[in-house]
Short mmCIF file of C-alpha atoms and ligand atoms in Angstrom, two decimals:
data_model
loop_
_atom_site.label_atom_id
_atom_site.label_comp_id
_atom_site.label_asym_id
_atom_site.label_seq_id
_atom_site.Cartn_x
_atom_site.Cartn_y
_atom_site.Cartn_z
CA MET A 25 23.07 0.62 -5.04
CA ASP A 26 22.06 -2.83 -6.33
CA PHE A 27 19.13 -3.95 -4.18
CA ASP A 28 20.03 -7.59 -4.85
CA ILE A 29 16.44 -8.72 -5.50
CA ARG A 30 16.75 -9.41 -9.21
CA GLY A 31 14.71 -12.51 -10.15
CA LYS A 32 12.56 -12.42 -6.98
CA ARG A 33 8.76 -12.59 -7.28
CA ALA A 34 6.39 -9.94 -5.96
CA LEU A 35 2.64 -9.88 -5.47
CA VAL A 36 1.55 -6.25 -5.54
CA CYS A 37 -2.06 -5.45 -4.70
CA GLY A 38 -4.02 -2.40 -5.81
CA ALA A 39 -1.43 -1.87 -8.51
CA SER A 40 -3.15 -0.59 -11.63
CA LYS A 41 -2.85 3.01 -10.43
CA GLY A 42 -1.41 5.23 -7.75
CA LEU A 43 0.86 4.03 -4.97
CA GLY A 44 0.54 0.32 -5.75
CA ARG A 45 1.51 0.97 -9.36
CA GLY A 46 4.47 3.03 -8.14
CA CYS A 47 5.63 0.05 -6.06
CA ALA A 48 5.19 -2.43 -8.94
CA GLU A 49 7.14 -0.17 -11.32
CA ALA A 50 10.00 0.33 -8.88
CA LEU A 51 10.24 -3.39 -8.08
CA ALA A 52 10.19 -4.30 -11.78
CA GLY A 53 12.94 -1.72 -12.25
CA GLU A 54 15.02 -3.75 -9.80
CA GLY A 55 14.47 -6.89 -11.88
CA VAL A 56 11.63 -8.34 -9.78
CA HIS A 57 8.92 -10.38 -11.56
CA VAL A 58 5.62 -8.82 -10.58
CA THR A 59 2.06 -10.07 -10.32
CA ILE A 60 -0.16 -7.03 -10.19
CA VAL A 61 -3.72 -7.04 -8.89
CA ALA A 62 -6.58 -4.58 -9.35
CA ARG A 63 -10.30 -4.68 -10.01
CA HIS A 64 -10.53 -3.30 -13.54
CA ALA A 65 -8.98 -5.56 -16.18
CA GLN A 66 -8.51 -2.91 -18.84
CA VAL A 67 -6.64 -0.38 -16.68
CA LEU A 68 -4.62 -3.20 -15.13
CA GLU A 69 -3.57 -4.58 -18.52
CA ALA A 70 -2.52 -1.10 -19.70
CA THR A 71 -0.35 -0.74 -16.59
CA ALA A 72 1.14 -4.20 -17.15
CA GLN A 73 1.97 -3.28 -20.74
CA ALA A 74 3.76 -0.11 -19.62
CA ILE A 75 5.81 -2.05 -17.03
CA ARG A 76 6.72 -4.72 -19.62
CA GLN A 77 7.83 -2.09 -22.09
CA ALA A 78 10.08 -0.43 -19.52
CA ASN A 79 11.52 -3.71 -18.18
CA ALA A 80 12.14 -6.34 -20.85
CA ASP A 81 13.86 -8.68 -18.35
CA VAL A 82 10.88 -9.25 -16.01
CA THR A 83 7.56 -11.04 -16.32
CA VAL A 84 4.40 -9.11 -15.47
CA GLN A 85 1.26 -11.10 -14.65
CA THR A 86 -2.14 -9.53 -14.09
CA VAL A 87 -4.99 -10.68 -11.88
CA ALA A 88 -8.21 -8.68 -12.21
CA CYS A 89 -10.10 -9.22 -8.97
CA ASP A 90 -11.32 -7.63 -5.78
CA ILE A 91 -8.54 -8.46 -3.32
CA THR A 92 -10.84 -7.80 -0.35
CA THR A 93 -12.86 -10.93 -1.17
CA ALA A 94 -11.85 -14.54 -0.46
CA ALA A 95 -12.41 -15.38 -4.14
CA GLY A 96 -10.13 -12.53 -5.22
CA ARG A 97 -7.35 -13.60 -2.87
CA THR A 98 -7.61 -17.18 -4.13
CA LEU A 99 -7.12 -15.96 -7.71
CA ALA A 100 -4.18 -13.71 -6.77
CA LEU A 101 -2.45 -16.44 -4.78
CA ALA A 102 -3.04 -19.00 -7.52
CA ALA A 103 -1.18 -16.72 -9.94
CA CYS A 104 1.64 -16.02 -7.48
CA PRO A 105 1.59 -18.78 -4.84
CA ALA A 106 5.05 -18.23 -3.39
CA PRO A 107 5.96 -14.53 -3.52
CA ASP A 108 9.25 -13.32 -2.06
CA ILE A 109 7.74 -9.85 -1.76
CA LEU A 110 4.16 -8.97 -0.81
CA VAL A 111 2.77 -5.44 -1.06
CA THR A 112 -0.71 -5.23 0.46
CA ASN A 113 -2.96 -2.40 -0.69
CA ALA A 114 -6.60 -1.69 -1.50
CA GLY A 115 -8.80 1.34 -1.75
CA GLY A 116 -9.34 3.29 1.44
CA PRO A 117 -12.72 3.32 3.19
CA PRO A 118 -15.15 6.21 2.61
CA MET A 119 -15.05 9.43 4.61
CA GLY A 120 -17.93 10.44 6.85
CA ASN A 121 -19.34 10.94 10.30
CA PHE A 122 -19.17 7.90 12.60
CA ARG A 123 -22.77 8.50 13.66
CA ASP A 124 -23.86 7.48 10.17
CA TRP A 125 -21.87 4.24 9.99
CA SER A 126 -23.52 0.88 10.51
CA ARG A 127 -21.90 -2.33 11.67
CA ASP A 128 -21.76 -3.37 7.99
CA ASP A 129 -19.74 -0.23 7.15
CA TRP A 130 -17.26 -1.11 9.88
CA ILE A 131 -17.04 -4.75 8.77
CA ALA A 132 -16.35 -3.64 5.17
CA ALA A 133 -13.54 -1.34 6.33
CA LEU A 134 -12.04 -4.03 8.57
CA ASP A 135 -12.26 -6.56 5.73
CA ALA A 136 -10.52 -4.27 3.23
CA ASN A 137 -7.88 -2.55 5.34
CA MET A 138 -7.15 -4.98 8.18
CA LEU A 139 -8.26 -8.54 7.49
CA THR A 140 -7.28 -8.68 3.79
CA PRO A 141 -3.61 -7.86 4.49
CA ILE A 142 -3.64 -10.33 7.41
CA GLU A 143 -5.09 -13.10 5.20
CA LEU A 144 -2.47 -12.42 2.51
CA ILE A 145 0.32 -12.45 5.09
CA LYS A 146 -1.04 -15.71 6.55
CA ALA A 147 -0.98 -17.33 3.10
CA THR A 148 2.58 -16.30 2.27
CA VAL A 149 4.72 -15.69 5.36
CA ASP A 150 5.52 -19.30 6.27
CA GLY A 151 6.81 -20.01 2.75
CA MET A 152 8.99 -16.90 2.94
CA MET A 153 10.40 -18.04 6.29
CA ALA A 154 11.10 -21.53 4.94
CA ARG A 155 12.97 -20.01 1.95
CA GLY A 156 14.90 -17.56 4.16
CA PHE A 157 13.83 -14.36 2.41
CA GLY A 158 10.67 -12.29 2.55
CA ARG A 159 9.66 -8.66 2.46
CA ILE A 160 6.11 -7.65 3.34
CA VAL A 161 5.04 -4.02 2.94
CA ASN A 162 1.58 -2.86 3.94
CA ILE A 163 0.42 0.43 2.47
CA THR A 164 -1.53 2.05 5.31
CA SER A 165 -1.91 5.80 5.92
CA SER A 166 -0.50 8.77 7.79
CA ALA A 167 -3.92 8.65 9.53
CA VAL A 168 -2.54 5.80 11.66
CA LYS A 169 -0.13 8.26 13.27
CA ALA A 170 -2.18 11.46 12.96
CA PRO A 171 -5.86 10.49 12.79
CA ILE A 172 -8.19 12.54 10.59
CA ASP A 173 -11.71 12.80 12.09
CA ILE A 174 -13.67 12.22 8.88
CA LEU A 175 -11.54 9.15 8.10
CA GLY A 176 -12.61 7.24 11.22
CA LEU A 177 -13.10 3.96 9.34
CA SER A 178 -9.55 4.21 8.01
CA ASN A 179 -8.08 5.31 11.37
CA GLY A 180 -9.70 2.35 13.12
CA ALA A 181 -9.18 -0.46 10.60
CA ARG A 182 -5.58 0.45 9.78
CA SER A 183 -4.65 0.80 13.44
CA GLY A 184 -5.88 -2.76 13.95
CA LEU A 185 -3.54 -3.97 11.19
CA THR A 186 -0.69 -1.92 12.64
CA GLY A 187 -1.09 -3.50 16.07
CA PHE A 188 -1.18 -6.99 14.63
CA VAL A 189 1.88 -6.45 12.44
CA ALA A 190 3.86 -5.02 15.37
CA GLY A 191 3.64 -8.38 17.11
CA LEU A 192 4.10 -10.64 14.08
CA ALA A 193 7.10 -8.78 12.64
CA ARG A 194 9.25 -9.74 15.62
CA THR A 195 8.60 -13.44 15.04
CA THR A 196 9.70 -13.59 11.39
CA VAL A 197 12.80 -11.40 11.14
CA ALA A 198 15.22 -14.09 12.36
CA ARG A 199 14.34 -15.94 9.13
CA ASN A 200 15.03 -12.80 7.08
CA VAL A 201 11.34 -11.99 6.62
CA THR A 202 10.55 -8.37 7.44
CA ILE A 203 7.12 -6.78 7.76
CA ASN A 204 6.79 -2.99 7.64
CA ASN A 205 4.06 -0.44 7.04
CA LEU A 206 4.40 2.56 4.74
CA LEU A 207 2.25 5.50 5.81
CA PRO A 208 1.51 7.86 2.92
CA GLY A 209 0.65 11.47 3.53
CA PRO A 210 -0.67 13.34 0.48
CA PHE A 211 0.40 11.66 -2.77
CA ASP A 212 -0.77 12.81 -6.18
CA THR A 213 -3.14 9.96 -7.10
CA ASP A 214 -6.78 9.46 -8.07
CA ARG A 215 -7.58 8.73 -4.45
CA LEU A 216 -6.22 12.10 -3.33
CA ALA A 217 -8.09 13.81 -6.16
CA SER A 218 -11.36 12.23 -5.03
CA THR A 219 -10.89 13.49 -1.45
CA MET A 220 -10.13 16.98 -2.81
CA ILE A 221 -13.22 16.95 -5.05
CA ALA A 222 -15.30 16.07 -1.97
CA ALA A 223 -13.62 18.85 0.06
CA ALA A 224 -14.28 21.37 -2.72
CA LYS A 225 -17.99 20.42 -2.71
CA VAL A 226 -18.28 20.72 1.08
CA GLY A 227 -16.43 24.06 1.12
CA ALA A 228 -18.26 25.37 -1.98
CA THR A 229 -14.91 26.18 -3.58
CA SER A 230 -12.98 25.01 -6.64
CA LEU A 231 -10.81 21.93 -6.93
CA ASP A 232 -7.86 24.14 -7.91
CA ALA A 233 -8.29 26.20 -4.74
CA VAL A 234 -8.38 23.08 -2.53
CA ARG A 235 -5.35 21.64 -4.33
CA ALA A 236 -3.33 24.85 -3.96
CA ALA A 237 -4.24 25.18 -0.27
CA ARG A 238 -3.34 21.55 0.46
CA MET A 239 0.03 21.90 -1.23
CA ALA A 240 0.76 25.18 0.53
CA SER A 241 0.00 23.58 3.91
CA ASN A 242 2.62 20.85 3.41
CA PRO A 243 6.22 21.69 4.40
CA ALA A 244 7.39 20.37 1.01
CA ARG A 245 4.82 22.67 -0.70
CA ARG A 246 3.81 19.82 -2.98
CA PHE A 247 2.31 16.34 -3.01
CA GLY A 248 4.44 13.23 -3.15
CA THR A 249 4.66 11.21 -6.36
CA PRO A 250 3.89 7.49 -6.79
CA ALA A 251 7.46 7.08 -8.12
CA GLU A 252 8.93 8.42 -4.86
CA PHE A 253 6.68 6.10 -2.90
CA GLY A 254 7.61 3.12 -5.07
CA ALA A 255 11.34 3.79 -4.76
CA PHE A 256 11.05 3.74 -0.98
CA CYS A 257 9.06 0.51 -1.12
CA ALA A 258 11.72 -1.08 -3.33
CA PHE A 259 14.41 -0.16 -0.79
CA ILE A 260 12.42 -1.75 2.04
CA CYS A 261 12.22 -4.87 -0.13
CA SER A 262 15.97 -4.88 -0.78
CA ALA A 263 18.44 -7.40 0.58
CA GLN A 264 20.06 -4.53 2.50
CA ALA A 265 16.88 -3.76 4.47
CA GLY A 266 16.82 -7.05 6.37
CA TYR A 267 17.34 -5.37 9.77
CA LEU A 268 14.28 -3.09 9.40
CA THR A 269 11.08 -4.68 10.66
CA GLY A 270 7.87 -3.81 12.49
CA GLN A 271 8.24 -0.16 11.56
CA ASN A 272 5.69 2.46 10.53
CA ILE A 273 7.37 4.77 8.08
CA LEU A 274 5.74 8.10 7.37
CA LEU A 275 6.21 9.53 3.86
CA ASP A 276 4.46 12.88 4.07
CA GLY A 277 6.81 15.73 3.10
CA GLY A 278 7.22 16.56 6.81
CA ALA A 279 3.51 17.18 7.44
CA TYR A 280 3.53 15.33 10.77
CA PRO A 281 4.85 17.99 13.16
CA GLY A 282 6.37 15.78 15.90
CA THR A 283 10.06 15.16 16.65
CA PHE A 284 9.55 11.37 16.51
P1 NAD B 14 -5.69 5.01 -6.14
O1 NAD B 14 -7.17 5.13 -6.14
O2 NAD B 14 -4.89 5.94 -6.97
O3 NAD B 14 -5.25 3.54 -6.57
C1 NAD B 14 -5.79 2.42 -5.88
C2 NAD B 14 -5.43 1.16 -6.63
O4 NAD B 14 -5.95 0.04 -5.88
C3 NAD B 14 -6.09 1.06 -8.00
O5 NAD B 14 -5.24 0.31 -8.83
C4 NAD B 14 -7.36 0.29 -7.72
O6 NAD B 14 -7.86 -0.39 -8.84
C5 NAD B 14 -6.87 -0.69 -6.68
N1 NAD B 14 -7.89 -1.21 -5.80
C6 NAD B 14 -8.71 -0.48 -5.00
N2 NAD B 14 -9.51 -1.30 -4.32
C7 NAD B 14 -9.19 -2.56 -4.71
C8 NAD B 14 -9.69 -3.83 -4.38
N3 NAD B 14 -10.69 -3.98 -3.52
N4 NAD B 14 -9.13 -4.92 -4.96
C9 NAD B 14 -8.12 -4.78 -5.84
N5 NAD B 14 -7.61 -3.60 -6.19
C10 NAD B 14 -8.15 -2.50 -5.64
O7 NAD B 14 -5.29 5.09 -4.60
P2 NAD B 14 -3.87 5.45 -3.92
O8 NAD B 14 -3.81 6.91 -3.69
O9 NAD B 14 -2.78 4.76 -4.64
O10 NAD B 14 -4.09 4.82 -2.47
C11 NAD B 14 -3.65 3.52 -2.12
C12 NAD B 14 -3.94 3.35 -0.62
O11 NAD B 14 -3.22 4.34 0.12
C13 NAD B 14 -5.41 3.53 -0.27
O12 NAD B 14 -5.77 2.63 0.74
C14 NAD B 14 -5.46 4.95 0.26
O13 NAD B 14 -6.53 5.16 1.17
C15 NAD B 14 -4.10 5.04 0.95
N6 NAD B 14 -3.66 6.43 1.12
C16 NAD B 14 -3.43 7.22 0.03
C17 NAD B 14 -3.04 8.54 0.23
C18 NAD B 14 -2.78 9.47 -0.94
O14 NAD B 14 -2.55 10.66 -0.72
N7 NAD B 14 -2.79 9.03 -2.16
C19 NAD B 14 -2.86 9.03 1.53
C20 NAD B 14 -3.09 8.20 2.60
C21 NAD B 14 -3.50 6.89 2.38
#
């Protein structure tokens, strides 16, 4: 299927590695010009080079910044002021026990995983509506649907974003601007590896043992890949997906056990 987004412009956050990179690669594969954002210039530039090599027909811009800061967002939006596609993403908040978290810990999580996507949407959605095309995808977490106790900061902050998006998405779709959330379960990325290293330490076991147990506990018996995630994101950004909005789409190999 031709997704009919060739020549569009995408701003993809948290895109030097992992799920964000998967989205940027898939969009570039559909002929979308991408501006990719991440904190570390060197890793980001290497990712950009790989995307350029695989897709000679698209431009790939890089912005090395912390997207959770106002200064970082200004830089990203200066490089890509009128995106047709926005993928919001940043690192997840730390794990822990809520008894140990201060107000500052909560504010940092809200800034990164709720207010940053909202600020980026605010800066771009009206232009999308005026142009009659827009696709906004927020990378959230399966923890929005099935909360994980040690990820309380993530559960809370991302649920705030989810509630906000549910209202906004209904006000933009008539102008062909959709807003959806993708909820990853376990995907094979550095982030997942870091949570497994922490789990191995706590359980006094090996990383290999934690990895094998996690895979075995998933109905698919494996982790998802960033390429699978990116392909789904590209479909949501397609011309054909204009009737899909305000949805929370779980990509987790069937780990969530409910019927709906
Ligand atoms: P990752 O660590 O592999 O990649 C994160 C990317 O975002 C990197 O490019 C990093 O440089 C960039 N980044 C992080 N913080 C940033 C910031 N403040 N400003 C700019 N760039 C920033 O992580 P991932 O596995 O791809 O996870 C992406 C998101 O999905 C995270 O919020 C994570 O919590 C969430 N998530 C991941 C999984 C999983 O299994 N991988 C599951 C549930 C939720």
